[in-house]
Amino acid sequence: MAPIPGAGLAKGLAVTLRTMTRKTVTEQYPDVQPELPPRTRGVIGLFEENCTVCMLCARECPDWCIYIDSHKETVPAAVEGGRERSRNVLDRFAIDFALCMYCGICIEVCPFDALFWSPEFEYAETEIHDLTHERDRLREWMWTVPAPPALDAAAEEPKELAAARKAADKLAAAQAAAAEEPTPGEPAPGDPAPGEEGPA
């Protein structure tokens, strides 16, 4: 059967008319911010207190875009007669996002949870050297990191939380016991006060 002349044009116009009558779903960025999935790879945030300058992130980075400088400091002994220890102190932690390919290897290999993905993606710059974020800027991104998803209700409590709760309960019990013990020279509860006679 021969095709009807103009059938393709009519079909195209029908699609156009159907689309014109539908409600638009375009998000007017930047007036409307997009709803990003929780695991979005936007920018990397640094939680500096957890960083031990182990250099694993810089060594494993395939782009060599992480720059870390540190120095050693001597920590005095915690107890008298103890040994002094040395620890690494972070001087510089920078990530060059002009080189970064957002593979996430640095976040995966960090053994102390010092690096996190933030969903923030609006950090374009007019100068390429401004894409090297120093530790202060990386720290600012840390506050935009979303909270981890809630655990399954049937899941076991993490062993770290269980150990911390056990230690806190033990400490609270010790403090309660110490509060109940009478101080020397103070009558125990139920004892007669000085100058009073007990029951005959």
mmCIF file of C-alpha atoms in Angstrom:
data_model
loop_
_atom_site.group_PDB
_atom_site.id
_atom_site.type_symbol
_atom_site.label_atom_id
_atom_site.label_comp_id
_atom_site.label_asym_id
_atom_site.label_seq_id
_atom_site.Cartn_x
_atom_site.Cartn_y
_atom_site.Cartn_z
ATOM 1 C CA MET A 1 0.000 0.000 0.000
ATOM 2 C CA ALA A 2 1.408 3.374 -1.019
ATOM 3 C CA PRO A 3 2.105 5.876 1.803
ATOM 4 C CA ILE A 4 -0.393 8.709 2.090
ATOM 5 C CA PRO A 5 1.202 11.983 1.019
ATOM 6 C CA GLY A 6 1.778 14.323 3.969
ATOM 7 C CA ALA A 7 1.275 11.569 6.626
ATOM 8 C CA GLY A 8 4.708 12.243 8.153
ATOM 9 C CA LEU A 9 4.005 15.967 8.422
ATOM 10 C CA ALA A 10 0.630 15.312 10.067
ATOM 11 C CA LYS A 11 2.242 12.898 12.565
ATOM 12 C CA GLY A 12 4.914 15.457 13.440
ATOM 13 C CA LEU A 13 2.334 18.212 13.949
ATOM 14 C CA ALA A 14 0.283 15.879 16.189
ATOM 15 C CA VAL A 15 3.336 15.281 18.422
ATOM 16 C CA THR A 16 3.934 19.037 18.561
ATOM 17 C CA LEU A 17 0.322 19.768 19.542
ATOM 18 C CA ARG A 18 0.356 17.059 22.254
ATOM 19 C CA THR A 19 3.567 18.482 23.718
ATOM 20 C CA MET A 20 2.235 22.048 23.661
ATOM 21 C CA THR A 21 -0.792 21.095 25.745
ATOM 22 C CA ARG A 22 1.210 19.293 28.472
ATOM 23 C CA LYS A 23 2.462 21.033 31.600
ATOM 24 C CA THR A 24 6.159 21.902 31.380
ATOM 25 C CA VAL A 25 8.589 20.050 33.674
ATOM 26 C CA THR A 26 11.602 22.246 33.051
ATOM 27 C CA GLU A 27 13.358 23.307 36.267
ATOM 28 C CA GLN A 28 14.284 26.961 36.011
ATOM 29 C CA TYR A 29 17.852 26.688 37.306
ATOM 30 C CA PRO A 30 19.331 28.674 39.118
ATOM 31 C CA ASP A 31 16.011 30.029 40.474
ATOM 32 C CA VAL A 32 14.953 26.472 41.343
ATOM 33 C CA GLN A 33 17.663 24.237 42.778
ATOM 34 C CA PRO A 34 17.668 20.636 41.518
ATOM 35 C CA GLU A 35 16.809 17.795 43.892
ATOM 36 C CA LEU A 36 20.011 15.764 43.904
ATOM 37 C CA PRO A 37 20.269 12.105 44.944
ATOM 38 C CA PRO A 38 21.891 11.540 48.361
ATOM 39 C CA ARG A 39 25.076 10.013 46.887
ATOM 40 C CA THR A 40 25.757 12.863 44.469
ATOM 41 C CA ARG A 41 29.449 13.502 43.783
ATOM 42 C CA GLY A 42 29.709 17.253 43.914
ATOM 43 C CA VAL A 43 32.792 18.396 45.810
ATOM 44 C CA ILE A 44 34.996 16.795 48.476
ATOM 45 C CA GLY A 45 34.816 18.053 52.062
ATOM 46 C CA LEU A 46 37.622 17.642 54.617
ATOM 47 C CA PHE A 47 36.992 16.857 58.299
ATOM 48 C CA GLU A 48 40.396 18.033 59.478
ATOM 49 C CA GLU A 49 40.203 16.644 63.031
ATOM 50 C CA ASN A 50 40.104 13.070 61.673
ATOM 51 C CA CYS A 51 43.092 13.503 59.331
ATOM 52 C CA THR A 52 46.260 11.788 60.590
ATOM 53 C CA VAL A 53 48.387 12.755 57.548
ATOM 54 C CA CYS A 54 48.731 9.091 56.563
ATOM 55 C CA MET A 55 48.993 10.226 52.903
ATOM 56 C CA LEU A 56 46.907 7.300 51.627
ATOM 57 C CA CYS A 57 44.555 9.588 49.691
ATOM 58 C CA ALA A 58 47.426 11.393 47.942
ATOM 59 C CA ARG A 59 49.225 8.133 47.104
ATOM 60 C CA GLU A 60 46.132 6.428 45.696
ATOM 61 C CA CYS A 61 44.880 9.427 43.686
ATOM 62 C CA PRO A 62 45.255 8.524 39.974
ATOM 63 C CA ASP A 63 45.410 12.227 38.996
ATOM 64 C CA TRP A 64 47.862 13.319 41.723
ATOM 65 C CA CYS A 65 45.622 16.267 42.516
ATOM 66 C CA ILE A 66 45.893 16.106 46.336
ATOM 67 C CA TYR A 67 48.668 18.125 47.971
ATOM 68 C CA ILE A 68 49.549 17.480 51.629
ATOM 69 C CA ASP A 69 52.250 19.094 53.782
ATOM 70 C CA SER A 70 52.880 18.296 57.427
ATOM 71 C CA HIS A 71 55.465 18.421 60.194
ATOM 72 C CA LYS A 72 56.162 16.344 63.276
ATOM 73 C CA GLU A 73 55.605 17.568 66.811
ATOM 74 C CA THR A 74 56.698 15.933 70.045
ATOM 75 C CA VAL A 75 53.903 15.156 72.465
ATOM 76 C CA PRO A 76 54.946 15.039 76.130
ATOM 77 C CA ALA A 77 54.400 11.833 78.070
ATOM 78 C CA ALA A 78 50.904 11.367 79.448
ATOM 79 C CA VAL A 79 52.213 9.931 82.737
ATOM 80 C CA GLU A 80 55.375 10.665 84.650
ATOM 81 C CA GLY A 81 58.194 8.425 83.516
ATOM 82 C CA GLY A 82 56.392 7.702 80.258
ATOM 83 C CA ARG A 83 57.879 8.057 76.811
ATOM 84 C CA GLU A 84 57.451 11.129 74.613
ATOM 85 C CA ARG A 85 55.691 10.508 71.342
ATOM 86 C CA SER A 86 55.718 12.280 68.005
ATOM 87 C CA ARG A 87 52.670 13.014 65.885
ATOM 88 C CA ASN A 88 52.052 14.460 62.448
ATOM 89 C CA VAL A 89 50.482 17.911 62.271
ATOM 90 C CA LEU A 90 48.692 18.935 59.090
ATOM 91 C CA ASP A 91 50.079 22.119 57.499
ATOM 92 C CA ARG A 92 48.401 21.983 54.095
ATOM 93 C CA PHE A 93 45.673 19.885 52.512
ATOM 94 C CA ALA A 94 44.573 20.990 49.047
ATOM 95 C CA ILE A 95 42.668 19.391 46.183
ATOM 96 C CA ASP A 96 42.967 20.676 42.617
ATOM 97 C CA PHE A 97 39.478 20.247 41.182
ATOM 98 C CA ALA A 98 40.755 21.240 37.747
ATOM 99 C CA LEU A 99 42.563 17.857 37.715
ATOM 100 C CA CYS A 100 40.186 15.790 39.865
ATOM 101 C CA MET A 101 38.114 13.239 37.948
ATOM 102 C CA TYR A 102 35.711 12.579 40.865
ATOM 103 C CA CYS A 103 36.526 8.878 41.057
ATOM 104 C CA GLY A 104 36.125 8.868 44.867
ATOM 105 C CA ILE A 105 39.167 6.659 45.508
ATOM 106 C CA CYS A 106 40.535 9.125 48.094
ATOM 107 C CA ILE A 107 37.287 8.931 50.076
ATOM 108 C CA GLU A 108 37.194 5.126 49.928
ATOM 109 C CA VAL A 109 40.790 4.593 51.048
ATOM 110 C CA CYS A 110 40.730 7.116 53.918
ATOM 111 C CA PRO A 111 40.890 4.889 57.033
ATOM 112 C CA PHE A 112 39.846 7.649 59.453
ATOM 113 C CA ASP A 113 36.779 9.152 57.699
ATOM 114 C CA ALA A 114 38.359 12.530 57.010
ATOM 115 C CA LEU A 115 37.025 12.956 53.431
ATOM 116 C CA PHE A 116 33.357 13.049 52.403
ATOM 117 C CA TRP A 117 31.298 13.726 49.289
ATOM 118 C CA SER A 118 29.234 16.895 49.380
ATOM 119 C CA PRO A 119 26.408 17.373 46.848
ATOM 120 C CA GLU A 120 27.446 21.013 46.263
ATOM 121 C CA PHE A 121 28.414 21.581 42.641
ATOM 122 C CA GLU A 122 28.336 25.359 42.256
ATOM 123 C CA TYR A 123 31.995 26.260 42.558
ATOM 124 C CA ALA A 124 32.893 27.346 39.036
ATOM 125 C CA GLU A 125 35.695 29.923 38.823
ATOM 126 C CA THR A 126 36.897 32.362 36.187
ATOM 127 C CA GLU A 127 40.563 31.534 36.955
ATOM 128 C CA ILE A 128 41.722 27.932 36.816
ATOM 129 C CA HIS A 129 44.112 28.294 39.777
ATOM 130 C CA ASP A 130 41.107 29.172 41.974
ATOM 131 C CA LEU A 131 39.906 25.584 41.533
ATOM 132 C CA THR A 132 42.651 24.457 43.930
ATOM 133 C CA HIS A 133 40.768 24.405 47.220
ATOM 134 C CA GLU A 134 42.899 24.716 50.350
ATOM 135 C CA ARG A 135 41.933 23.106 53.647
ATOM 136 C CA ASP A 136 39.867 26.078 54.872
ATOM 137 C CA ARG A 137 37.661 25.902 51.788
ATOM 138 C CA LEU A 138 37.469 22.113 51.993
ATOM 139 C CA ARG A 139 36.389 22.498 55.633
ATOM 140 C CA GLU A 140 33.537 24.803 54.545
ATOM 141 C CA TRP A 141 32.279 22.108 52.167
ATOM 142 C CA MET A 142 32.169 19.680 55.103
ATOM 143 C CA TRP A 143 29.119 21.438 56.561
ATOM 144 C CA THR A 144 27.137 20.712 53.381
ATOM 145 C CA VAL A 145 27.663 16.936 53.623
ATOM 146 C CA PRO A 146 24.274 15.247 54.192
ATOM 147 C CA ALA A 147 23.737 13.006 57.201
ATOM 148 C CA PRO A 148 24.190 9.286 56.527
ATOM 149 C CA PRO A 149 21.003 7.329 55.825
ATOM 150 C CA ALA A 150 19.294 5.751 58.811
ATOM 151 C CA LEU A 151 20.098 2.141 59.615
ATOM 152 C CA ASP A 152 17.578 -0.595 59.010
ATOM 153 C CA ALA A 153 15.383 -1.025 62.082
ATOM 154 C CA ALA A 154 16.273 -4.724 62.259
ATOM 155 C CA ALA A 155 20.033 -4.129 61.881
ATOM 156 C CA GLU A 156 22.473 -4.709 64.715
ATOM 157 C CA GLU A 157 23.743 -1.669 66.547
ATOM 158 C CA PRO A 158 27.254 -0.700 65.361
ATOM 159 C CA LYS A 159 29.896 -2.096 67.733
ATOM 160 C CA GLU A 160 31.388 1.391 68.236
ATOM 161 C CA LEU A 161 28.037 2.713 69.489
ATOM 162 C CA ALA A 162 27.497 -0.336 71.697
ATOM 163 C CA ALA A 163 30.959 0.058 73.254
ATOM 164 C CA ALA A 164 30.445 3.801 73.790
ATOM 165 C CA ARG A 165 27.020 3.235 75.373
ATOM 166 C CA LYS A 166 28.421 0.511 77.648
ATOM 167 C CA ALA A 167 31.240 2.819 78.792
ATOM 168 C CA ALA A 168 28.798 5.707 79.380
ATOM 169 C CA ASP A 169 26.448 3.467 81.398
ATOM 170 C CA LYS A 170 29.372 2.208 83.486
ATOM 171 C CA LEU A 171 30.541 5.772 84.178
ATOM 172 C CA ALA A 172 27.006 6.901 85.088
ATOM 173 C CA ALA A 173 26.630 3.954 87.502
ATOM 174 C CA ALA A 174 29.980 4.780 89.133
ATOM 175 C CA GLN A 175 28.990 8.431 89.540
ATOM 176 C CA ALA A 176 25.606 7.479 91.014
ATOM 177 C CA ALA A 177 27.295 5.113 93.490
ATOM 178 C CA ALA A 178 29.784 7.827 94.486
ATOM 179 C CA ALA A 179 26.949 10.308 95.032
ATOM 180 C CA GLU A 180 25.109 7.884 97.337
ATOM 181 C CA GLU A 181 28.140 7.136 99.542
ATOM 182 C CA PRO A 182 28.232 9.380 102.655
ATOM 183 C CA THR A 183 31.273 11.550 103.053
ATOM 184 C CA PRO A 184 33.426 10.907 106.181
ATOM 185 C CA GLY A 185 31.882 12.509 109.291
ATOM 186 C CA GLU A 186 28.453 12.717 107.688
ATOM 187 C CA PRO A 187 25.689 10.466 109.047
ATOM 188 C CA ALA A 188 24.407 7.818 106.681
ATOM 189 C CA PRO A 189 20.759 8.083 105.591
ATOM 190 C CA GLY A 190 18.496 6.807 108.415
ATOM 191 C CA ASP A 191 21.085 7.419 111.166
ATOM 192 C CA PRO A 192 20.053 9.830 113.946
ATOM 193 C CA ALA A 193 21.476 13.324 113.724
ATOM 194 C CA PRO A 194 24.149 14.290 116.318
ATOM 195 C CA GLY A 195 22.565 15.014 119.710
ATOM 196 C CA GLU A 196 19.487 12.966 118.909
ATOM 197 C CA GLU A 197 18.739 9.612 120.397
ATOM 198 C CA GLY A 198 17.813 6.729 118.256
ATOM 199 C CA PRO A 199 14.606 4.722 118.770
ATOM 200 C CA ALA A 200 14.499 2.909 122.116
#
